[in-house]
Coordinates of C-alpha atoms in Angstrom, one line a residue:
M219 CA -103.6 -345.0 -90.2
K220 CA -104.4 -343.1 -87.0
D221 CA -101.7 -344.9 -85.0
F222 CA -99.3 -344.4 -87.9
L223 CA -99.8 -340.7 -87.8
K224 CA -99.6 -340.7 -84.1
Y225 CA -96.2 -342.3 -84.2
V226 CA -94.9 -340.1 -87.0
M227 CA -96.0 -336.9 -85.0
A228 CA -94.3 -338.3 -81.9
T229 CA -91.1 -338.9 -83.8
V230 CA -91.1 -335.4 -85.4
T231 CA -91.9 -333.8 -82.0
G232 CA -89.0 -335.8 -80.5
I233 CA -86.6 -334.7 -83.2
I234 CA -87.6 -331.0 -82.7
L235 CA -87.2 -331.2 -78.9
V236 CA -83.8 -332.8 -79.2
T237 CA -82.7 -330.2 -81.7
V238 CA -83.9 -327.4 -79.5
I239 CA -82.3 -328.8 -76.4
M240 CA -79.0 -329.4 -78.3
G241 CA -79.2 -325.9 -79.6
I242 CA -79.7 -324.4 -76.1
L243 CA -76.8 -326.5 -74.8
S244 CA -74.6 -325.4 -77.7
V245 CA -75.4 -321.7 -77.0
I246 CA -74.6 -322.2 -73.3
S247 CA -71.3 -323.9 -74.2
L248 CA -70.4 -321.1 -76.7
V249 CA -71.3 -318.4 -74.2
G250 CA -69.2 -320.2 -71.6
L251 CA -66.3 -320.5 -74.1
V252 CA -66.5 -316.8 -75.0
A253 CA -66.7 -315.8 -71.3
S254 CA -63.7 -318.0 -70.5
N255 CA -61.6 -316.3 -73.2
T256 CA -62.4 -312.8 -71.9
G257 CA -61.3 -313.5 -68.3
N258 CA -57.8 -313.4 -66.9
T259 CA -55.6 -316.4 -67.0
K260 CA -54.2 -317.3 -63.5
V261 CA -50.4 -317.6 -63.6
E262 CA -49.1 -320.3 -61.2
D263 CA -45.8 -319.6 -59.4
N264 CA -42.7 -320.9 -61.1
S265 CA -44.3 -320.9 -64.6
V266 CA -42.8 -321.0 -68.1
F267 CA -44.1 -319.2 -71.2
T268 CA -44.0 -321.8 -74.0
L269 CA -43.7 -320.1 -77.4
M270 CA -44.5 -322.6 -80.2
L271 CA -42.7 -321.0 -83.1
S272 CA -44.6 -322.8 -85.9
G273 CA -46.9 -321.8 -88.6
I274 CA -47.3 -318.5 -90.6
M275 CA -46.5 -315.3 -88.7
E276 CA -48.5 -312.2 -89.7
E277 CA -48.8 -308.7 -88.3
R278 CA -52.0 -309.6 -86.5
T279 CA -54.4 -312.5 -86.4
T280 CA -58.2 -312.7 -85.9
P281 CA -59.9 -315.2 -83.6
D282 CA -60.4 -318.7 -85.1
P283 CA -63.7 -320.1 -83.9
T284 CA -63.0 -323.6 -85.2
S285 CA -59.7 -323.8 -83.3
M286 CA -61.4 -322.5 -80.2
L287 CA -64.2 -325.0 -80.4
T288 CA -62.0 -328.0 -81.1
G289 CA -59.1 -327.0 -78.9
A290 CA -56.7 -327.3 -81.9
V291 CA -53.7 -325.0 -82.3
G292 CA -54.2 -322.4 -84.9
E293 CA -51.8 -322.2 -87.9
D294 CA -51.2 -318.5 -87.8
L295 CA -49.1 -316.5 -85.3
G296 CA -49.7 -312.8 -84.7
L297 CA -46.6 -310.6 -84.3
E298 CA -48.8 -308.3 -82.1
D299 CA -49.7 -311.2 -79.8
I300 CA -46.1 -312.5 -79.6
L301 CA -44.6 -309.2 -78.6
S302 CA -47.4 -308.6 -76.1
A303 CA -46.8 -312.1 -74.5
I304 CA -43.1 -311.6 -74.2
R305 CA -43.6 -308.2 -72.5
K306 CA -46.1 -309.7 -70.1
A307 CA -43.7 -312.6 -69.3
K308 CA -41.0 -310.1 -68.5
E309 CA -43.3 -308.1 -66.1
N310 CA -44.9 -311.1 -64.4
D311 CA -42.8 -312.3 -61.4
D312 CA -44.4 -315.8 -61.5
I313 CA -43.0 -316.5 -65.0
K314 CA -39.4 -317.5 -64.7
G315 CA -38.4 -318.1 -68.3
I316 CA -39.4 -318.6 -71.9
Y317 CA -39.2 -322.0 -73.7
I318 CA -39.2 -321.7 -77.5
E319 CA -40.1 -324.8 -79.4
S320 CA -39.3 -324.2 -83.1
G321 CA -41.0 -326.0 -86.0
I322 CA -42.0 -325.2 -89.5
F323 CA -42.0 -321.5 -89.3
S324 CA -42.7 -318.8 -91.9
S325 CA -42.4 -315.1 -91.2
D326 CA -44.0 -312.3 -93.3
S327 CA -40.7 -310.5 -93.3
P328 CA -37.1 -310.3 -91.8
A329 CA -38.3 -307.2 -89.9
S330 CA -40.9 -309.1 -88.0
A331 CA -38.4 -311.7 -87.0
H332 CA -36.1 -308.9 -85.9
A333 CA -38.9 -307.4 -83.8
I334 CA -39.4 -310.7 -81.9
R335 CA -35.6 -311.1 -81.4
E336 CA -35.4 -307.6 -79.9
A337 CA -38.3 -308.3 -77.6
L338 CA -36.6 -311.5 -76.4
L339 CA -33.3 -309.6 -75.8
D340 CA -35.3 -307.1 -73.8
F341 CA -36.9 -310.0 -71.8
K342 CA -33.4 -311.2 -70.8
K343 CA -32.6 -307.9 -69.2
S344 CA -35.0 -308.9 -66.4
G345 CA -32.6 -311.6 -65.5
K346 CA -34.9 -314.4 -66.7
W347 CA -33.8 -317.2 -68.9
I348 CA -34.7 -318.4 -72.5
V349 CA -34.3 -322.0 -73.7
A350 CA -34.9 -323.0 -77.3
Y351 CA -35.3 -326.5 -78.9
A352 CA -36.1 -327.8 -82.4
D353 CA -36.2 -330.9 -84.4
T354 CA -34.9 -328.7 -87.2
Y355 CA -34.2 -325.0 -87.1
E356 CA -35.2 -323.2 -90.2
Q357 CA -33.0 -320.2 -90.9
T358 CA -35.4 -317.4 -89.7
A359 CA -36.3 -319.5 -86.7
Y360 CA -32.7 -320.0 -85.9
Y361 CA -32.0 -316.3 -86.2
I362 CA -34.7 -315.7 -83.6
C363 CA -33.8 -318.6 -81.3
S364 CA -30.1 -317.7 -81.3
V365 CA -30.8 -315.2 -78.4
A366 CA -31.5 -318.2 -76.1
D367 CA -29.3 -318.9 -73.1
K368 CA -29.4 -322.6 -74.1
L369 CA -30.0 -323.7 -77.6
F370 CA -30.8 -327.4 -78.0
L371 CA -31.3 -329.6 -81.1
N372 CA -32.7 -333.1 -81.7
P373 CA -29.8 -335.6 -82.3
Q374 CA -31.2 -336.2 -85.8
G375 CA -32.0 -332.6 -86.5
M376 CA -30.7 -329.8 -88.8
V377 CA -29.7 -326.2 -88.5
D378 CA -30.7 -324.5 -91.8
W379 CA -28.1 -321.8 -92.4
H380 CA -27.6 -321.0 -96.0
G381 CA -27.9 -317.2 -96.7
I382 CA -30.5 -315.2 -98.5
A383 CA -31.8 -315.4 -102.1
A384 CA -34.6 -313.9 -104.1
N385 CA -36.0 -316.0 -106.9
P386 CA -38.4 -313.9 -109.0
I387 CA -40.9 -315.6 -111.4
F388 CA -41.6 -314.3 -114.9
L389 CA -44.9 -315.1 -116.6
K390 CA -44.7 -313.2 -119.9
D391 CA -44.0 -316.2 -122.1
F392 CA -46.4 -318.4 -120.2
L393 CA -49.2 -315.8 -120.7
A394 CA -48.3 -315.4 -124.4
K395 CA -49.1 -319.1 -124.9
F396 CA -52.7 -318.2 -124.1
G397 CA -52.7 -315.0 -126.2
V398 CA -52.4 -312.7 -123.2
K399 CA -49.9 -309.9 -122.7
F400 CA -49.6 -306.7 -120.6
Q401 CA -49.1 -303.2 -121.9
L402 CA -47.1 -301.2 -119.4
S403 CA -46.8 -297.5 -118.5
K404 CA -44.5 -296.7 -115.6
V405 CA -42.3 -294.0 -114.1
G406 CA -39.1 -295.0 -112.3
K407 CA -36.3 -297.1 -113.8
Y408 CA -36.2 -299.2 -110.5
K409 CA -40.0 -299.8 -110.5
S410 CA -39.8 -303.5 -110.9
A411 CA -43.2 -304.9 -109.9
P412 CA -44.5 -305.2 -113.5
E413 CA -41.5 -307.3 -114.5
T414 CA -43.3 -310.4 -113.3
M415 CA -45.8 -310.0 -116.2
T416 CA -43.9 -308.0 -118.8
A417 CA -40.2 -309.2 -118.7
D418 CA -38.2 -312.4 -119.2
G419 CA -35.8 -311.6 -116.4
M420 CA -34.6 -309.0 -113.9
S421 CA -33.7 -305.6 -115.3
E422 CA -30.2 -304.3 -114.3
P423 CA -31.5 -301.6 -112.0
N424 CA -33.7 -304.1 -110.2
R425 CA -30.9 -306.6 -109.9
E426 CA -28.8 -303.8 -108.4
Q427 CA -31.4 -302.9 -105.7
V428 CA -32.3 -306.5 -104.9
T429 CA -28.6 -307.3 -104.4
A430 CA -28.2 -304.4 -102.1
Y431 CA -31.1 -305.1 -99.8
I432 CA -30.7 -308.9 -99.5
N433 CA -27.0 -308.3 -98.6
G434 CA -28.1 -305.6 -96.1
I435 CA -30.6 -308.0 -94.4
W436 CA -28.0 -310.8 -94.3
Q437 CA -25.4 -308.5 -92.7
V438 CA -27.9 -307.7 -89.9
M439 CA -28.6 -311.4 -89.3
L440 CA -24.9 -312.2 -89.3
K441 CA -24.0 -309.5 -86.9
E442 CA -26.8 -310.3 -84.4
V443 CA -26.3 -314.1 -84.5
S444 CA -22.6 -313.5 -84.1
E445 CA -23.2 -311.4 -81.0
S446 CA -25.5 -313.9 -79.4
R447 CA -23.6 -317.1 -80.2
K448 CA -20.1 -315.6 -79.9
I449 CA -19.2 -316.8 -83.4
P450 CA -17.2 -314.5 -85.8
V451 CA -19.2 -313.1 -88.7
D452 CA -16.7 -314.5 -91.2
T453 CA -17.1 -317.9 -89.6
L454 CA -20.9 -317.7 -89.9
N455 CA -20.6 -316.7 -93.6
A456 CA -18.3 -319.7 -94.1
Y457 CA -20.9 -322.0 -92.5
A458 CA -23.5 -320.7 -95.0
D459 CA -21.1 -321.2 -98.0
R460 CA -20.5 -324.8 -96.8
F461 CA -24.3 -325.3 -96.5
V462 CA -24.1 -326.7 -93.0
T463 CA -27.8 -327.6 -93.2
L464 CA -26.6 -331.0 -94.2
A465 CA -23.7 -331.2 -91.7
N466 CA -23.2 -334.0 -89.2
Q467 CA -25.3 -333.2 -86.1
D468 CA -22.3 -333.5 -83.7
D469 CA -20.5 -330.8 -85.8
Y470 CA -23.3 -328.3 -84.9
V471 CA -22.0 -328.4 -81.3
K472 CA -18.4 -328.0 -82.4
M473 CA -19.4 -325.1 -84.5
K474 CA -21.2 -323.5 -81.5
L475 CA -24.4 -323.3 -83.5
V476 CA -26.1 -325.2 -80.7
D477 CA -25.2 -326.1 -77.2
K478 CA -26.3 -329.7 -76.9
L479 CA -28.1 -332.5 -78.8
L480 CA -31.1 -333.7 -76.9
Y481 CA -34.3 -335.8 -77.5
T482 CA -37.6 -334.2 -76.6
D483 CA -37.9 -336.1 -73.3
E484 CA -34.5 -334.8 -72.2
V485 CA -35.5 -331.2 -72.9
K486 CA -38.1 -331.5 -70.1
G487 CA -35.3 -332.3 -67.7
E488 CA -33.3 -329.3 -68.7
I489 CA -36.3 -327.0 -68.1
K490 CA -37.0 -328.5 -64.7
K491 CA -33.3 -327.8 -63.8
M492 CA -33.9 -324.2 -64.8
L493 CA -37.0 -324.0 -62.7
K494 CA -35.2 -325.8 -59.8
I495 CA -37.9 -328.4 -59.4
N496 CA -37.7 -332.2 -59.0
A497 CA -37.6 -334.6 -62.0
D498 CA -41.1 -335.9 -61.2
D499 CA -42.7 -332.4 -60.8
H500 CA -45.1 -330.9 -63.3
I501 CA -44.0 -327.9 -65.4
N502 CA -46.4 -325.0 -65.2
Q503 CA -46.7 -323.8 -68.8
L504 CA -48.5 -320.9 -70.4
T505 CA -49.3 -321.0 -74.2
L506 CA -49.4 -318.0 -76.5
S507 CA -53.2 -318.0 -76.4
E508 CA -53.2 -318.2 -72.6
M509 CA -50.8 -315.3 -72.4
Q510 CA -53.3 -313.1 -74.3
N511 CA -55.5 -313.4 -71.2
V512 CA -52.8 -312.8 -68.6
K513 CA -53.5 -309.5 -66.8
E514 CA -51.1 -306.7 -67.7
K515 CA -49.8 -304.1 -65.3
K516 CA -52.3 -301.4 -64.8
Q517 CA -52.0 -298.8 -67.5
E518 CA -52.2 -295.2 -66.4
G519 CA -52.1 -291.8 -68.1
D520 CA -53.3 -290.6 -71.5
Q521 CA -54.1 -292.8 -74.4
I522 CA -51.9 -293.3 -77.5
A523 CA -53.7 -295.2 -80.3
V524 CA -51.7 -297.8 -82.2
Y525 CA -53.5 -298.2 -85.5
Y526 CA -52.5 -301.3 -87.6
A527 CA -52.5 -300.9 -91.3
Y528 CA -51.2 -304.0 -93.0
G529 CA -51.6 -305.9 -96.3
D530 CA -52.2 -304.7 -99.9
I531 CA -53.7 -301.2 -100.2
V532 CA -57.1 -301.4 -102.0
D533 CA -59.9 -299.0 -102.9
S534 CA -62.7 -301.0 -101.3
E535 CA -63.5 -304.4 -99.8
T536 CA -64.0 -306.0 -103.3
G537 CA -60.8 -304.5 -104.8
G538 CA -57.5 -306.1 -105.5
L539 CA -56.4 -308.8 -103.1
A540 CA -58.9 -307.9 -100.3
R541 CA -60.7 -311.2 -100.5
E542 CA -57.4 -313.2 -100.5
G543 CA -56.0 -312.0 -97.2
H544 CA -55.9 -308.9 -95.0
S545 CA -55.9 -305.6 -96.8
I546 CA -55.7 -301.9 -96.1
I547 CA -59.1 -300.9 -97.3
A548 CA -59.0 -297.2 -98.0
T549 CA -62.7 -296.5 -97.3
E550 CA -62.5 -298.1 -93.9
V551 CA -59.0 -296.8 -92.9
C552 CA -60.1 -293.2 -93.7
K553 CA -63.2 -293.5 -91.5
D554 CA -61.1 -295.0 -88.7
L555 CA -58.5 -292.2 -88.8
E556 CA -61.2 -289.6 -88.8
K557 CA -62.7 -291.1 -85.6
L558 CA -59.2 -291.1 -84.0
A559 CA -58.8 -287.5 -85.0
E560 CA -62.1 -286.6 -83.3
N561 CA -61.5 -288.9 -80.2
K562 CA -60.6 -286.6 -77.4
D563 CA -59.2 -289.5 -75.3
V564 CA -56.6 -290.2 -77.9
K565 CA -53.7 -287.8 -77.6
A566 CA -51.4 -289.2 -80.3
V567 CA -51.5 -291.9 -82.9
V568 CA -48.9 -294.5 -84.0
L569 CA -49.7 -295.8 -87.5
R570 CA -48.2 -299.3 -87.7
V571 CA -47.6 -299.9 -91.5
N572 CA -46.7 -303.2 -93.0
S573 CA -47.6 -303.0 -96.6
P574 CA -45.9 -303.5 -100.0
G575 CA -48.4 -300.9 -101.5
G576 CA -51.2 -301.3 -103.9
S577 CA -53.7 -298.9 -105.4
A578 CA -52.3 -295.4 -106.0
Y579 CA -55.8 -293.9 -105.7
A580 CA -56.4 -295.6 -102.4
S581 CA -53.0 -294.5 -101.1
E582 CA -53.8 -290.9 -101.9
Q583 CA -57.0 -291.1 -100.0
I584 CA -55.3 -292.5 -96.9
W585 CA -52.5 -289.9 -97.2
R586 CA -55.2 -287.2 -97.1
S587 CA -56.7 -288.7 -93.9
V588 CA -53.2 -288.9 -92.3
T589 CA -52.7 -285.1 -93.0
Q590 CA -56.1 -284.3 -91.5
L591 CA -55.3 -286.3 -88.4
K592 CA -51.8 -284.7 -88.1
A593 CA -53.4 -281.2 -88.0
K594 CA -55.1 -282.2 -84.7
K595 CA -52.6 -284.5 -82.9
P596 CA -49.1 -286.0 -83.5
I597 CA -48.9 -289.1 -85.7
V598 CA -45.8 -291.3 -85.8
V599 CA -45.3 -294.1 -88.3
S600 CA -43.9 -297.5 -87.1
M601 CA -42.8 -299.4 -90.2
G602 CA -43.0 -303.2 -90.1
G603 CA -41.7 -305.6 -92.7
Y604 CA -42.7 -303.4 -95.7
A605 CA -43.7 -299.8 -96.0
A606 CA -42.9 -299.3 -99.6
S607 CA -44.5 -297.7 -102.7
G608 CA -48.1 -297.2 -101.5
G609 CA -47.0 -298.2 -98.1
Y610 CA -44.5 -295.3 -98.1
Y611 CA -47.1 -293.0 -99.7
I612 CA -49.4 -293.4 -96.7
S613 CA -46.5 -292.9 -94.3
C614 CA -44.7 -289.9 -95.6
A615 CA -47.0 -287.2 -94.1
A616 CA -46.4 -288.3 -90.5
N617 CA -44.6 -286.2 -88.0
Y618 CA -41.9 -288.9 -87.5
I619 CA -41.0 -292.2 -89.1
V620 CA -39.4 -295.2 -87.2
A621 CA -38.4 -298.3 -89.0
E622 CA -36.9 -301.7 -88.2
P623 CA -33.3 -302.0 -89.6
T624 CA -34.5 -304.6 -92.2
T625 CA -37.7 -302.8 -93.2
I626 CA -38.1 -302.5 -97.0
T627 CA -39.2 -299.0 -97.8
G628 CA -39.1 -296.3 -100.5
S629 CA -40.0 -297.4 -104.0
I630 CA -41.4 -294.0 -104.8
G631 CA -42.8 -294.8 -108.2
I632 CA -46.0 -295.7 -110.0
Y633 CA -47.1 -297.8 -112.9
G634 CA -50.1 -298.8 -114.9
M635 CA -50.3 -302.4 -116.2
F636 CA -53.1 -303.1 -118.7
P637 CA -54.0 -306.7 -119.9
D638 CA -54.3 -307.2 -123.6
I639 CA -56.4 -310.3 -124.3
S640 CA -57.2 -309.4 -127.9
N641 CA -55.0 -312.2 -129.3
L642 CA -56.7 -314.7 -127.0
L643 CA -60.1 -313.7 -128.2
T644 CA -59.4 -313.3 -131.9
E645 CA -56.7 -315.9 -132.7
K646 CA -57.2 -318.5 -130.0
L647 CA -61.0 -318.4 -129.7
G648 CA -61.9 -317.2 -133.2
I649 CA -64.0 -314.2 -132.0
K650 CA -64.4 -311.4 -134.5
F651 CA -64.9 -307.7 -133.8
D652 CA -65.9 -304.6 -135.8
E653 CA -66.2 -301.0 -134.7
V654 CA -68.3 -297.9 -135.2
K655 CA -67.6 -294.8 -133.1
T656 CA -68.5 -291.1 -132.8
N657 CA -65.2 -289.8 -131.6
N658 CA -61.5 -290.6 -131.8
H659 CA -61.2 -292.3 -128.4
A660 CA -64.8 -293.6 -128.0
A661 CA -63.5 -297.2 -128.0
F662 CA -60.7 -296.5 -125.5
G663 CA -60.0 -299.6 -123.5
T664 CA -61.8 -302.0 -125.8
R665 CA -60.7 -305.6 -125.5
S666 CA -60.8 -306.2 -129.2
R667 CA -57.3 -304.7 -129.7
P668 CA -54.3 -303.4 -127.7
F669 CA -53.9 -299.7 -127.0
N670 CA -52.5 -297.8 -130.0
A671 CA -49.6 -295.3 -129.8
E672 CA -51.8 -292.3 -129.2
E673 CA -53.7 -294.0 -126.4
M674 CA -50.5 -295.2 -124.7
A675 CA -49.2 -291.6 -124.9
L676 CA -52.3 -290.4 -123.0
L677 CA -51.8 -293.1 -120.4
D678 CA -48.1 -292.2 -120.0
Q679 CA -49.1 -288.6 -119.3
Y680 CA -51.7 -289.8 -116.7
I681 CA -49.2 -292.1 -115.0
G682 CA -46.6 -289.3 -115.1
R683 CA -48.9 -286.9 -113.2
G684 CA -49.5 -289.6 -110.6
Y685 CA -45.8 -290.0 -110.1
E686 CA -45.3 -286.2 -109.8
L687 CA -48.1 -286.1 -107.2
F688 CA -46.5 -289.0 -105.2
R689 CA -43.1 -287.3 -105.4
K690 CA -44.6 -284.0 -104.1
R691 CA -46.3 -285.7 -101.2
V692 CA -43.0 -287.2 -100.1
A693 CA -41.1 -283.9 -100.6
D694 CA -43.7 -282.0 -98.5
G695 CA -43.8 -284.7 -95.8
R696 CA -40.1 -285.0 -95.5
K697 CA -39.5 -281.3 -95.9
Q698 CA -37.1 -281.7 -98.9
S699 CA -37.0 -280.4 -102.4
I700 CA -38.6 -282.2 -105.3
E701 CA -35.1 -282.5 -106.8
A702 CA -33.7 -284.2 -103.7
I703 CA -36.6 -286.7 -103.7
E704 CA -36.2 -287.4 -107.4
E705 CA -32.6 -288.6 -106.7
I706 CA -33.8 -291.3 -104.3
A707 CA -37.1 -292.0 -106.0
Q708 CA -37.5 -293.6 -109.5
G709 CA -39.1 -296.6 -107.8
H710 CA -35.9 -297.4 -105.9
V711 CA -36.3 -299.9 -103.0
W712 CA -34.3 -299.2 -99.8
L713 CA -33.5 -301.1 -96.7
A714 CA -34.3 -299.0 -93.7
N715 CA -30.6 -298.8 -92.6
D716 CA -29.9 -297.1 -95.9
A717 CA -33.2 -295.1 -95.9
L718 CA -32.1 -293.5 -92.7
K719 CA -29.1 -292.0 -94.4
I720 CA -31.2 -290.4 -97.2
K721 CA -33.8 -289.1 -94.7
L722 CA -36.7 -291.3 -95.8
V723 CA -37.0 -292.5 -92.2
D724 CA -36.0 -290.7 -89.0
E725 CA -34.9 -293.4 -86.6
I726 CA -34.2 -297.2 -86.5
G727 CA -36.3 -299.0 -83.9
G728 CA -39.4 -301.0 -83.2
L729 CA -43.0 -300.2 -82.2
D730 CA -41.9 -299.2 -78.7
K731 CA -39.7 -296.5 -80.0
A732 CA -42.5 -295.1 -82.1
V733 CA -44.8 -295.0 -79.1
E734 CA -42.1 -293.2 -77.1
K735 CA -41.7 -290.6 -79.8
A736 CA -45.5 -290.1 -80.1
A737 CA -45.7 -289.5 -76.3
Q738 CA -42.8 -287.0 -76.6
L739 CA -44.5 -285.1 -79.4
A740 CA -47.8 -285.0 -77.5
K741 CA -45.9 -284.0 -74.3
L742 CA -47.2 -286.9 -72.3
S743 CA -45.5 -287.9 -69.0
E744 CA -47.8 -290.9 -68.4
Y745 CA -49.5 -292.8 -71.1
H746 CA -50.8 -296.2 -72.2
T747 CA -51.5 -297.7 -75.6
I748 CA -54.7 -299.1 -77.1
N749 CA -54.7 -301.0 -80.4
Y750 CA -57.0 -300.1 -83.3
P751 CA -58.9 -301.2 -85.1
E752 CA -60.3 -303.6 -82.5
P753 CA -60.1 -307.2 -83.8
P754 CA -63.4 -308.9 -84.5
G755 CA -64.9 -310.7 -81.6
W756 CA -65.3 -314.4 -81.4
F757 CA -68.9 -314.4 -82.4
E758 CA -68.3 -311.9 -85.3
S759 CA -65.4 -314.2 -86.5
L760 CA -67.8 -317.1 -86.4
L761 CA -70.4 -315.3 -88.5
S762 CA -67.8 -314.2 -91.1
M763 CA -66.2 -317.6 -91.6
G764 CA -68.0 -318.0 -94.9
E765 CA -66.4 -314.9 -96.2
K766 CA -62.8 -316.0 -95.6
G767 CA -60.6 -318.0 -98.0
S768 CA -61.5 -321.7 -98.2
Y769 CA -59.4 -324.6 -97.0
L770 CA -58.5 -325.0 -100.7
D771 CA -57.1 -321.5 -100.7
E772 CA -54.8 -322.4 -97.7
Q773 CA -53.7 -325.6 -99.4
M774 CA -53.0 -323.6 -102.6
R775 CA -50.9 -321.1 -100.6
A776 CA -48.9 -323.9 -99.0
T777 CA -48.4 -325.7 -102.4
L778 CA -47.5 -322.6 -104.5
G779 CA -45.4 -320.9 -101.8
E780 CA -43.7 -317.8 -103.3
Y781 CA -45.7 -318.3 -106.5
Y782 CA -49.0 -317.8 -104.7
E783 CA -49.1 -314.0 -105.0
P784 CA -48.7 -314.0 -108.8
F785 CA -51.4 -316.6 -109.0
V786 CA -53.7 -314.4 -106.8
F787 CA -52.8 -311.4 -108.9
L788 CA -54.1 -313.1 -112.1
K789 CA -57.1 -314.4 -110.3
S790 CA -58.2 -311.0 -109.0
L791 CA -57.2 -309.0 -112.1
N792 CA -60.6 -307.8 -113.0
N793 CA -61.1 -306.3 -109.6
Q794 CA -57.8 -304.4 -109.4
N795 CA -57.2 -300.7 -109.9
N796 CA -54.9 -300.6 -112.9
I797 CA -52.8 -297.8 -111.5
Q798 CA -50.5 -299.3 -108.8
A799 CA -47.8 -298.2 -106.4
R800 CA -46.6 -301.6 -105.4
L801 CA -43.6 -303.8 -104.7
P802 CA -42.9 -307.0 -106.7
Y803 CA -44.5 -310.2 -105.4
Y804 CA -41.2 -312.0 -104.6
L805 CA -39.8 -309.7 -101.9
I806 CA -40.6 -312.1 -99.1
I807 CA -37.2 -313.4 -98.2
K808 CA -36.6 -317.0 -97.1

């Protein structure tokens, strides 16, 4: 027995020692990994920035500890990172060109794709080259890659060029099968977000506005591809009508959609020719993640803060869609803007907004913080893919508004959508209710029955006051009359090119234009930008991994596609603020 215990203790001690040693080695490895990612990437002479245009592009991304540990390529692309990398590639003399390899690519909006395209065009002004290659070009990816000096396609590939469509989903009859319906109170005949849950199809005002903005986006794409590929707009439209996605590959060259059909190994030879190196020489490449650590030109002068606000607008961390993706959390944003207002090093602020809206209450709180910041220093809004409804609410008080030509904005309207599950409870599940009350509206909001006419009238008054407040905020911010705003409000969604004409925005341009305007308003001759809020560090991201959506959530998003957002809406219904200033779920154009 003594020997047995001795051997057991020796084994246990050995396990503990191995665990401790492995833990120490892991910590050392992690520290080394973090340190290596905070250093500067050395750029070899005659290098190429390789942009893998694959995955889901969002406004910003956070560090992925799993990918960093395994060396795998992350699924998400950050617009912020891509634009920064292109700018660095332009400024660095050792980088001779950009190679874009396009795959399965999804952008959060046409405006984000336009921003990348503009950055690539600016890159070409340096005299450097761009080469693009794909096994298949999806339409948005082709729109971006069409700026390339040379556009190559796999001999068995496709060019997806088909036009733009919006395909809304309507769940009213589906929900009715379970005894669920929504009672609606809204202001604005164009306010179409609730239609997903309350209608059988698109209302005529909604059909009118959707037709206008998808045609507007398509015209921008046609014009810009036409300029790059030297193909008439009418011809490009004809290609879309013919659905050239299924055309013979040799015809793509004849149509001038691509320059040459090449296999992957042949592309390397083309890049080597561009670099003027031998066929056996190695190509010095820099990935997007490596470009993040390439040293920028020294930034001098005063500081302009670029504050990123993107996602659904929610009251708090547990509200709305906050747990399903990035959100604009009012409690956090208000604190951040207050800090920027008090920060003496920050001379001006650019608020980068990419949001379809959300909670009306949260939007009002952020609006208040914007006005308080504006009283101390200039604030300019840079609109990304969406700055509509609540997204416009938080923007309208700024000194100046800059938007991409395909930004979706406006939608000055408000609604309340209230689930009625009484039929599910009483008819489907057989639950019975009774009622005793002290006052007329003591049972207001009970789930045992829908709102009655008097209760709906009270709700209509409440929603109406919310709309009047929203409209006044816009009128004050844009220095226009209430009457003038009413003519362009009513929940009407506008493409930025059209919003410029009705003075909802001040200028068409990207983030760089907004920064230039902020510097002008602050009277800065020399300046540099710093992005806020600071993204979580590698270690912080590791600790918060359990709070993010699971792998199942990612698979659900990939499977449901455009129907994922309505699914999430139903899933998070109990946590949402019922009063919303928000766009419909189907405005992501493909």
